[in-house]
């Protein structure tokens, strides 16, 4: 009785748990600048590829490697080391007065940097950006202040508030206009008030701002009870936008986020508009009423960035790749407070949708076709009044006076969290978004000093990656492609990384191509088995990985008839560089005889005896189970023979289904 034996056990792919596929403790080296105190402002000047970083009493000029090129002393006011302080006429303070650099912006046309500090009632300086060879520094400085036109009750040169100020500089008709928004209280408003919102133009003599300017200021009765916190500002086309966090109304304790819009086609603030922004996560309904989830509203904005989206996200949110989208990092606040909790979300607001909502709201306020009573709102800026509904668009003369007054538009719609609720124990504090190829990639800073890199494909959950050790006093330069690839520990996780990261498998680690001294690829992953096969064999090739089969898909109601489709094969193409076809060959067999009872230990030598994945040794179609294998040798034991006399034996090694007759040897049974 002869039994058939498979010589080698079936080869198995190694299972690696997901937690072992990434190592977020890997440290990367970044160009770094460590400030001596908290960073108050930072602006990039692209024409000279430099960065201006403001801290208390100083403004640093850094190159692209974050090395200090120059340092400008801005305080304390009264300190002899503050040379620019002496440029301003008038007496300084009796005691030294520290300067918090509340404003740091560049001119949109000229090579100028503007800085405005908290000292001396918030006056500003204009610094000329000069290039001397490869060195960029701040040269001639002008103090934008005239003592004769400023007084405690009216101060056109008082710009920055110690509670916070945002400025956007706009070029119009070869002149620069400052669009300014400041947080104030009653104490600040009583003396040299910077106003809440204003539009000002620097004088051509560079000794202050024009005395005549237009503004809005929170009414005295609300200045201590209704603070407006300005988070972000930018210009797009013919509008300037400010993002705020404030109470829903002066009588409410609940906070929300608004966008302020000012027109650059007027120097007044008549077409001042406010619109609320709603970002939330809307949980899917579950069948069990006891586990019914509630919606989460991320009501307080922490940071924002306006930029162009990638193609995939643009299509998903109803925008185009060429238009600006406002990305906001929001948080859920504590009850009746603007203090954020550790629960964050990111929402995207296309600018054309914001503008459309504002125009729709103004049409409802002004059109004669609308008869509902509507308040203009903004009672903290102006007396309460109802919308007049006096604009007849079909009349011979259209009265547009209704549009020439500040108005708040309440928007009922909302945007869903792009992170799908994944930041349930994270407080986001900063955001920078860029489009790479068709993807939208965001770098999100957290309150713990980390940076998350998130890729929005919108077809699946976002991909996130940690960049460790981001400190509040440091500036890091992180490439848009990420810090590196070494934190991916397996080939599969390496090649599944987004292509913009430029990761590939290099022998036994994940690297970028320029870092690899071995064979580098982005297309395939070892292991597969076997690495070689007989030339004419039918070898079973085992590939290791995930996702070879399509994702399961279900559509319909439970219990309804369904069709089942099975995927039975995949077409594989192998390259000769990684998979070899070889011809096995037997060169010798020892010993040449053995007992008919079997049990003889036989040594078989030859070339390429280990190709393929499943191998058998056969003697006249009788199995000789393999006991051990070496590089050029197989060892098997002959089973009890059915043959009674001495005959010529045919020796084969079989690979899968095909037999290769390698040689004929006499083997004597006795």
XYZ file of C-alpha atoms in Angstrom:
670
model
C 0.000 0.000 0.000
C 1.488 3.302 -1.081
C 0.467 6.713 0.292
C 0.938 10.038 -1.406
C 2.710 12.684 0.688
C 3.070 16.429 0.156
C 6.636 17.110 1.099
C 6.427 20.720 2.286
C 3.723 22.270 4.482
C 1.513 24.869 2.752
C 3.213 28.257 2.929
C 1.251 30.871 4.926
C 1.319 34.656 4.712
C 2.476 36.343 7.885
C -0.326 38.201 9.674
C 0.569 41.635 11.030
C -1.943 43.548 13.147
C -2.800 47.098 12.080
C -1.199 48.590 15.204
C 2.158 47.155 14.162
C 2.090 48.632 10.655
C 2.897 52.186 11.783
C 5.246 53.694 14.332
C 4.337 57.265 15.210
C 7.255 57.542 17.624
C 9.664 57.867 14.694
C 11.434 61.211 14.956
C 12.064 63.432 11.942
C 14.396 66.384 11.764
C 12.866 69.681 10.609
C 14.336 73.132 10.128
C 13.338 74.779 13.411
C 13.239 78.246 14.946
C 12.711 78.498 18.692
C 11.455 81.865 19.902
C 12.389 83.316 23.314
C 8.717 83.933 24.119
C 5.262 83.177 22.733
C 4.875 83.793 18.993
C 2.294 86.536 18.449
C 2.225 86.832 14.656
C 3.851 85.343 11.589
C 3.746 86.288 7.898
C 5.466 84.830 4.830
C 6.864 87.234 2.230
C 7.063 85.086 -0.900
C 8.951 87.497 -3.240
C 12.038 87.206 -1.023
C 11.238 83.754 0.408
C 11.476 84.986 3.997
C 9.321 84.690 7.101
C 8.645 87.468 9.601
C 7.971 86.222 13.130
C 6.747 88.586 15.844
C 7.163 88.052 19.578
C 6.902 90.559 22.381
C 9.255 93.493 21.660
C 10.871 91.849 18.597
C 10.290 90.964 14.943
C 12.603 88.320 13.455
C 13.391 87.889 9.762
C 14.006 84.203 8.936
C 15.131 82.526 5.717
C 13.574 79.379 4.260
C 15.749 77.245 6.564
C 14.393 79.228 9.550
C 17.748 80.845 10.274
C 17.690 84.401 11.676
C 18.655 87.011 9.085
C 17.911 90.085 11.190
C 16.119 91.218 14.346
C 14.024 94.373 14.732
C 13.529 95.722 18.270
C 9.961 97.036 18.732
C 9.993 97.557 22.500
C 9.784 98.034 25.379
C 8.682 101.555 24.558
C 11.149 103.905 26.199
C 14.029 101.434 25.994
C 17.070 102.986 24.224
C 17.499 99.726 22.275
C 14.152 100.365 20.566
C 15.403 102.610 17.778
C 12.067 102.750 15.940
C 10.376 104.028 19.114
C 12.344 107.256 18.757
C 10.934 107.789 15.254
C 7.537 108.682 16.692
C 7.095 112.308 17.814
C 5.840 113.075 21.281
C 6.739 111.921 24.735
C 6.994 108.271 25.554
C 5.738 106.586 28.725
C 7.393 107.289 32.060
C 7.972 103.561 32.611
C 8.988 101.017 30.006
C 5.968 99.697 28.113
C 6.200 96.248 26.489
C 5.045 95.975 22.895
C 2.828 93.046 21.950
C 2.939 92.947 18.153
C -0.792 92.592 17.497
C -0.560 93.235 13.735
C 2.005 91.980 11.223
C 1.000 92.227 7.546
C 2.645 92.929 4.190
C 1.569 95.380 1.517
C -0.067 93.690 -1.517
C 1.994 95.735 -4.010
C 5.012 97.426 -2.430
C 7.857 95.708 -0.485
C 6.566 96.960 2.852
C 5.879 95.285 6.162
C 3.429 96.866 8.613
C 3.601 96.225 12.347
C 1.223 97.581 14.977
C 1.822 97.081 18.686
C -0.144 97.351 21.882
C 2.081 100.132 23.256
C 1.417 103.848 22.672
C -2.289 103.268 21.978
C -1.726 100.834 19.102
C 0.243 102.931 16.604
C 1.739 101.332 13.479
C 5.064 101.314 11.619
C 5.898 100.815 7.970
C 9.156 98.906 7.335
C 10.785 98.719 3.919
C 11.851 95.189 2.954
C 15.354 95.403 1.470
C 17.535 92.789 -0.221
C 21.318 93.010 0.050
C 22.740 90.134 -1.948
C 21.286 86.983 -0.428
C 20.333 88.758 2.796
C 16.839 90.175 3.356
C 16.340 92.682 6.152
C 14.022 95.441 7.307
C 15.414 98.806 6.266
C 13.916 102.277 6.466
C 11.062 102.530 8.975
C 8.312 105.174 9.210
C 6.130 105.853 12.241
C 2.488 106.213 11.156
C 1.596 108.717 13.844
C 0.974 112.485 14.144
C 0.440 113.788 17.698
C -1.365 116.924 16.549
C -4.325 115.039 14.998
C -4.840 112.480 17.772
C -6.626 112.904 21.086
C -8.249 110.559 23.612
C -11.722 111.012 22.121
C -10.665 110.577 18.488
C -7.457 108.894 17.365
C -7.198 107.987 13.652
C -3.652 106.677 14.183
C -4.699 104.261 16.950
C -5.066 100.920 15.163
C -4.182 97.955 17.386
C -6.130 96.884 20.451
C -4.374 95.049 23.296
C -7.289 92.585 23.181
C -6.567 91.641 19.561
C -6.710 93.158 16.069
C -6.926 91.760 12.523
C -5.858 93.841 9.490
C -6.165 93.271 5.737
C -4.298 95.709 3.464
C -5.998 96.285 0.102
C -4.574 98.127 -2.914
C -7.041 100.454 -4.636
C -6.182 103.124 -7.200
C -2.475 103.000 -6.261
C -3.299 103.546 -2.596
C -3.270 101.156 0.334
C -6.366 100.849 2.517
C -6.385 99.198 5.922
C -9.471 97.102 6.737
C -9.269 96.815 10.521
C -11.230 94.780 13.076
C -10.448 95.049 16.800
C -11.750 93.576 20.031
C -12.536 96.347 22.498
C -14.088 96.954 25.881
C -15.276 100.073 27.696
C -11.814 100.906 29.052
C -10.210 100.820 25.616
C -13.103 102.662 23.989
C -12.898 105.554 26.478
C -9.295 106.447 25.618
C -7.709 106.411 22.146
C -10.173 103.831 20.873
C -9.122 101.822 17.800
C -12.833 101.308 16.884
C -14.385 97.885 16.297
C -14.393 97.902 12.478
C -12.880 100.641 10.316
C -11.415 101.401 6.876
C -8.392 103.745 6.921
C -5.835 105.029 4.425
C -2.232 105.905 5.363
C -1.211 109.430 4.424
C 1.275 109.820 1.580
C 3.589 111.584 4.042
C 3.756 108.326 6.068
C 3.149 110.151 9.355
C -0.245 108.686 10.158
C -3.661 107.904 8.690
C -6.196 110.236 7.113
C -8.308 111.822 9.792
C -11.532 111.193 7.925
C -12.484 107.519 7.972
C -15.586 105.391 8.471
C -16.108 102.879 11.250
C -18.447 100.835 13.414
C -17.981 100.550 17.169
C -19.863 98.430 19.677
C -22.334 100.662 21.508
C -21.273 101.703 25.038
C -23.914 99.600 26.792
C -22.532 96.403 25.177
C -18.781 97.058 25.225
C -18.111 95.062 28.397
C -20.827 92.438 27.944
C -20.581 91.696 24.220
C -16.956 91.131 23.174
C -16.281 90.187 19.548
C -13.236 87.960 19.026
C -11.646 88.115 15.567
C -10.018 84.841 14.508
C -9.075 85.140 10.819
C -9.169 87.618 7.933
C -8.586 87.550 4.178
C -9.467 89.236 0.885
C -11.103 87.565 -2.106
C -12.094 89.389 -5.280
C -14.024 92.543 -4.266
C -14.599 91.684 -0.601
C -12.692 91.552 2.677
C -13.757 88.917 5.208
C -13.323 88.648 8.976
C -14.244 85.550 10.983
C -15.512 86.091 14.521
C -16.633 84.238 17.629
C -19.356 86.088 19.558
C -22.621 85.579 21.390
C -25.624 84.757 19.243
C -27.106 88.071 20.402
C -26.449 90.475 23.298
C -29.050 88.764 25.493
C -27.851 85.203 24.840
C -25.192 83.209 26.675
C -24.589 80.872 23.721
C -21.707 81.518 21.334
C -21.444 80.936 17.610
C -19.214 81.796 14.636
C -19.875 84.514 12.068
C -18.284 85.768 8.882
C -18.098 89.549 8.360
C -17.997 90.869 4.790
C -16.884 94.350 3.721
C -16.898 95.652 0.161
C -13.641 96.985 -1.301
C -15.693 99.129 -3.689
C -16.609 101.560 -0.899
C -14.622 103.274 1.819
C -17.695 103.462 4.037
C -19.071 100.510 5.972
C -22.617 100.829 4.657
C -22.560 97.408 2.980
C -21.280 95.699 6.085
C -22.738 92.181 6.339
C -22.636 89.415 8.933
C -23.589 85.776 8.374
C -23.538 82.919 10.886
C -21.522 79.787 10.029
C -22.763 76.425 11.279
C -20.433 73.401 11.406
C -21.671 70.159 12.897
C -21.613 66.386 12.811
C -24.971 64.790 12.141
C -24.950 61.223 13.403
C -26.770 58.577 11.411
C -29.995 57.338 12.975
C -29.784 53.963 14.663
C -32.578 51.465 14.965
C -32.438 51.334 18.754
C -34.128 54.345 20.304
C -32.140 53.821 23.490
C -28.909 54.447 21.589
C -30.181 57.352 19.505
C -27.203 59.715 19.035
C -27.469 63.469 19.178
C -26.000 65.976 16.752
C -22.869 67.851 17.795
C -22.535 71.528 16.871
C -18.988 72.845 16.589
C -19.911 76.418 17.408
C -16.606 78.200 18.135
C -14.025 78.681 15.405
C -10.408 78.081 16.456
C -8.550 78.683 13.177
C -9.241 79.054 9.462
C -7.572 79.072 6.066
C -9.018 80.210 2.727
C -7.536 78.448 -0.308
C -8.350 76.415 -3.425
C -9.512 72.816 -2.882
C -8.433 69.643 -4.637
C -10.599 68.313 -7.457
C -12.231 65.467 -5.506
C -13.302 67.557 -2.547
C -14.329 70.471 -4.777
C -16.756 68.212 -6.608
C -18.120 66.816 -3.356
C -18.886 70.233 -1.802
C -20.240 71.875 -4.952
C -17.235 74.065 -5.678
C -14.635 74.336 -8.422
C -10.875 73.907 -8.207
C -10.329 77.558 -9.132
C -12.529 79.188 -6.501
C -11.678 79.958 -2.914
C -13.018 77.733 -0.140
C -12.974 78.703 3.524
C -11.747 75.824 5.700
C -12.433 76.204 9.408
C -11.229 74.234 12.427
C -14.132 74.378 14.880
C -14.674 73.108 18.410
C -17.656 72.436 20.615
C -17.621 75.002 23.408
C -18.396 74.604 27.058
C -21.972 75.485 27.906
C -22.632 79.248 27.825
C -18.979 79.937 27.112
C -16.580 80.426 24.217
C -14.006 78.182 25.926
C -13.519 75.177 23.624
C -13.798 71.541 24.632
C -11.686 68.676 23.299
C -14.058 67.882 20.447
C -13.251 69.357 17.045
C -14.382 69.295 13.452
C -13.359 70.771 10.114
C -15.917 72.275 7.737
C -15.526 73.771 4.264
C -17.529 76.791 3.041
C -17.178 77.725 -0.653
C -17.026 81.522 -0.920
C -19.620 81.633 -3.671
C -22.097 79.948 -1.316
C -21.368 82.475 1.447
C -21.882 85.353 -0.972
C -25.032 83.769 -2.369
C -26.472 83.377 1.138
C -25.733 87.037 1.872
C -27.337 88.239 -1.362
C -30.375 86.014 -0.818
C -30.768 87.425 2.678
C -30.535 91.000 1.414
C -33.156 90.276 -1.246
C -35.519 89.042 1.468
C -34.795 92.186 3.474
C -35.253 94.654 0.622
C -37.575 93.198 -2.008
C -41.165 94.442 -2.221
C -42.192 90.864 -3.016
C -41.361 89.764 0.540
C -43.848 90.723 3.236
C -42.464 88.947 6.309
C -41.225 91.222 9.059
C -37.450 90.977 9.343
C -35.024 92.742 11.645
C -31.684 93.995 10.363
C -30.013 92.813 13.538
C -26.626 94.068 14.779
C -28.259 95.804 17.749
C -24.803 96.083 19.355
C -23.796 98.450 16.505
C -26.991 100.327 15.641
C -30.565 101.017 16.640
C -33.000 98.209 15.923
C -35.071 98.554 12.764
C -37.095 96.360 10.440
C -36.203 95.702 6.827
C -38.071 98.245 4.659
C -38.983 95.915 1.740
C -38.930 98.945 -0.570
C -36.829 97.770 -3.517
C -38.774 97.234 -6.760
C -36.458 95.477 -9.196
C -38.937 95.885 -12.066
C -39.465 99.621 -11.549
C -38.010 102.299 -13.853
C -35.670 103.440 -11.074
C -34.448 100.942 -8.500
C -34.049 102.313 -4.995
C -31.049 100.485 -3.502
C -30.898 102.489 -0.281
C -32.035 99.391 1.616
C -28.705 97.744 0.820
C -26.693 100.656 2.166
C -26.976 99.724 5.812
C -25.209 97.077 7.935
C -27.280 93.892 8.127
C -27.080 90.470 9.760
C -28.297 87.486 7.724
C -29.317 84.361 9.610
C -28.412 81.236 7.644
C -30.365 78.082 8.474
C -28.129 75.673 6.560
C -25.027 73.996 7.909
C -21.923 72.146 6.774
C -20.927 68.663 7.917
C -17.628 67.843 9.557
C -15.169 66.589 6.930
C -13.427 64.513 9.612
C -16.677 62.647 10.334
C -16.377 63.019 14.102
C -12.941 61.423 14.385
C -11.551 64.270 16.547
C -13.716 63.462 19.561
C -10.846 63.895 22.036
C -8.792 66.496 20.167
C -8.779 70.296 20.248
C -7.628 71.695 16.911
C -5.880 75.058 17.151
C -4.522 75.704 13.639
C -5.148 74.680 10.038
C -3.315 74.978 6.735
C -4.817 73.445 3.594
C -3.263 72.816 0.197
C -4.231 70.970 -2.990
C -1.793 68.303 -4.209
C -2.909 66.713 -7.436
C -6.570 65.893 -7.005
C -6.330 65.628 -3.235
C -6.996 68.209 -0.541
C -4.411 67.960 2.230
C -4.716 69.733 5.578
C -2.149 70.194 8.319
C -3.996 70.514 11.613
C -2.324 71.713 14.802
C -3.608 70.494 18.159
C -3.601 71.909 21.677
C -1.078 69.215 22.649
C 1.469 70.596 20.221
C 1.092 67.991 17.494
C 0.374 68.308 13.789
C -2.035 65.996 11.984
C -1.737 65.622 8.239
C -5.134 64.776 6.777
C -5.947 63.855 3.200
C -9.547 64.335 2.064
C -10.585 61.883 -0.643
C -14.250 62.081 0.462
C -14.799 58.530 -0.789
C -13.575 57.034 2.472
C -12.439 58.043 5.918
C -9.653 60.608 5.898
C -6.087 59.411 6.222
C -4.268 60.907 9.189
C -0.644 61.028 10.200
C 0.996 62.465 13.286
C 3.982 64.773 13.160
C 5.346 64.801 16.716
C 6.635 67.594 18.933
C 5.210 70.876 17.691
C 5.744 73.445 20.458
C 4.043 76.778 20.999
C 7.368 78.640 20.979
C 8.738 76.976 17.861
C 8.254 77.294 14.124
C 8.723 74.128 12.059
C 9.052 73.888 8.302
C 7.091 70.804 7.261
C 6.937 69.904 3.578
C 3.495 69.602 2.031
C 4.369 65.981 1.228
C 4.813 65.225 4.927
C 7.896 64.646 7.075
C 8.908 61.294 5.609
C 7.933 57.638 5.234
C 9.871 55.764 7.917
C 6.858 55.520 10.228
C 5.265 53.016 7.801
C 6.607 49.651 8.969
C 5.177 47.312 6.333
C 5.252 47.384 2.571
C 1.467 47.326 2.399
C 1.030 50.378 4.640
C 3.863 52.086 2.751
C 2.344 51.652 -0.697
C -1.160 52.491 0.542
C 0.054 55.930 1.641
C -1.215 58.755 -0.538
C 0.958 59.214 -3.627
C 1.697 62.849 -2.785
C 3.812 61.537 0.107
C 6.168 59.922 -2.467
C 6.688 56.770 -0.382
C 8.000 53.480 -1.754
C 9.357 50.183 -0.439
C 13.138 49.939 -0.159
C 14.219 46.425 0.798
C 12.869 46.308 4.332
C 11.819 49.907 4.997
C 9.598 52.658 3.612
C 11.496 55.601 2.139
C 11.417 58.201 -0.584
C 13.276 57.294 -3.754
C 16.237 59.582 -3.141
C 16.788 57.989 0.271
C 16.914 54.396 -1.022
C 20.190 52.655 -1.891
C 18.459 49.369 -2.768
C 15.733 48.499 -5.245
C 12.842 50.959 -4.682
C 9.308 50.431 -5.958
C 5.805 51.820 -5.563
C 3.995 49.027 -7.403
C 4.292 45.695 -5.579
C 4.978 44.219 -2.181
C 6.813 41.143 -1.021
C 6.280 38.569 0.236
C 4.936 36.177 -2.327
C 5.717 32.477 -2.529
C 7.469 30.758 -4.176
C 10.155 32.967 -5.705
C 10.991 30.389 -8.383
C 9.128 27.697 -10.303
C 9.829 24.897 -12.795
C 9.898 25.976 -16.393
C 6.877 23.961 -17.497
C 5.183 23.540 -14.147
C 1.785 24.567 -12.870
C 3.007 26.359 -9.753
C 0.630 27.853 -7.191
C 1.711 31.452 -6.532
C 0.636 32.930 -3.184
C 0.390 36.723 -2.883
C 0.186 38.399 0.517
C -1.840 41.520 1.149
C -5.307 42.936 1.674
C -8.139 44.164 -0.479
C -7.712 41.700 -3.366
C -11.481 41.295 -3.544
C -13.983 44.087 -4.014
C -15.585 45.582 -0.910
C -18.872 43.932 0.058
C -21.849 45.884 -1.131
C -25.451 45.678 -0.049
C -28.386 47.594 -1.394
C -31.993 46.886 -0.579
C -34.067 45.778 2.374
C -33.296 42.942 4.732
C -34.765 39.618 3.656
C -35.226 40.592 0.016
C -33.914 38.252 -2.725
C -30.365 38.967 -3.766
C -27.958 37.750 -6.391
C -24.555 36.357 -5.456
C -21.505 36.886 -7.626
C -18.241 35.108 -6.931
C -14.880 36.324 -8.059
C -12.982 33.118 -8.818
C -9.720 34.323 -10.327
C -7.389 37.240 -10.663
C -5.023 37.813 -13.571
C -1.456 38.215 -12.346
C 1.589 39.429 -14.248
C 5.009 38.728 -12.757
C 8.287 40.319 -13.688
C 11.370 38.204 -14.350
C 13.363 40.322 -11.937
C 11.426 38.988 -8.962
C 10.071 35.609 -10.159
C 12.354 33.030 -11.806
C 11.535 29.988 -13.949
C 14.122 27.183 -13.647
C 14.596 23.588 -14.823
C 15.383 21.066 -12.051
C 18.008 18.339 -12.742
C 19.031 15.194 -10.745
C 22.776 14.426 -10.893
C 23.218 11.542 -8.400
C 21.385 9.150 -6.037
C 22.870 7.261 -3.058
C 22.704 4.391 -2.092
C 21.976 2.170 -5.079
C 20.185 -0.618 -3.154
C 17.928 -1.258 -0.174
C 15.594 -3.840 1.437
C 12.148 -4.564 0.004
C 10.703 -3.845 3.450
C 11.455 -0.198 2.838
C 12.906 2.390 5.189
C 16.026 3.086 3.149
C 17.384 6.616 3.533
C 18.072 7.915 0.018
C 20.085 11.066 -0.796
C 19.258 12.840 -4.061
C 21.598 15.517 -5.427
C 21.034 17.926 -8.289
C 20.379 21.473 -9.457
C 17.314 23.658 -8.945
C 15.653 20.987 -6.798
C 13.777 23.564 -4.697
C 11.796 25.389 -7.346
C 8.042 25.625 -6.989
C 5.893 25.440 -3.914
C 4.793 21.762 -3.756
C 7.278 18.970 -4.469
C 7.243 15.122 -4.397
C 9.931 12.483 -4.938
C 8.614 9.489 -6.926
C 10.294 6.122 -7.663
C 8.348 4.254 -10.357
C 5.288 6.280 -9.300
C 5.887 5.313 -5.674
C 6.207 8.105 -3.097
C 9.471 8.601 -1.296
C 8.532 11.122 1.443
C 11.145 13.826 1.927
C 12.639 13.981 5.388
C 14.950 16.969 4.939
C 16.212 19.381 2.303
C 19.480 21.224 1.841
C 20.545 23.621 -0.868
C 21.628 20.960 -3.382
C 20.244 17.806 -1.725
C 17.003 16.075 -0.789
C 16.699 13.198 1.687
C 13.753 10.760 1.510
C 12.741 7.356 2.928
C 11.590 4.591 0.568
C 8.307 2.976 1.615
C 7.665 -0.794 1.494
C 8.100 -1.928 -2.104
C 5.647 -3.961 -4.163
C 8.434 -5.042 -6.503
C 10.141 -8.397 -5.815
C 13.133 -8.337 -8.119
C 15.888 -6.114 -9.355
C 14.665 -3.660 -12.044
C 15.698 -0.339 -13.448
C 14.017 2.450 -11.539
C 12.844 5.784 -12.931
C 13.408 8.682 -10.558
C 11.253 11.783 -10.692
C 10.761 14.937 -8.681
C 7.248 16.173 -9.321
C 6.282 19.830 -9.122
C 2.512 20.196 -8.795
C 1.051 18.196 -11.712
C 3.977 17.968 -14.125
C 6.628 15.203 -13.857
C 10.231 15.758 -14.870
C 12.244 12.588 -15.691
C 15.693 13.643 -14.636
C 17.680 10.373 -14.837
C 17.535 6.568 -14.754
C 19.291 4.679 -11.961
C 19.422 0.994 -10.978
C 18.160 0.409 -7.450
C 18.347 -3.196 -6.128
C 15.724 -4.476 -3.692
C 16.659 -7.576 -1.608
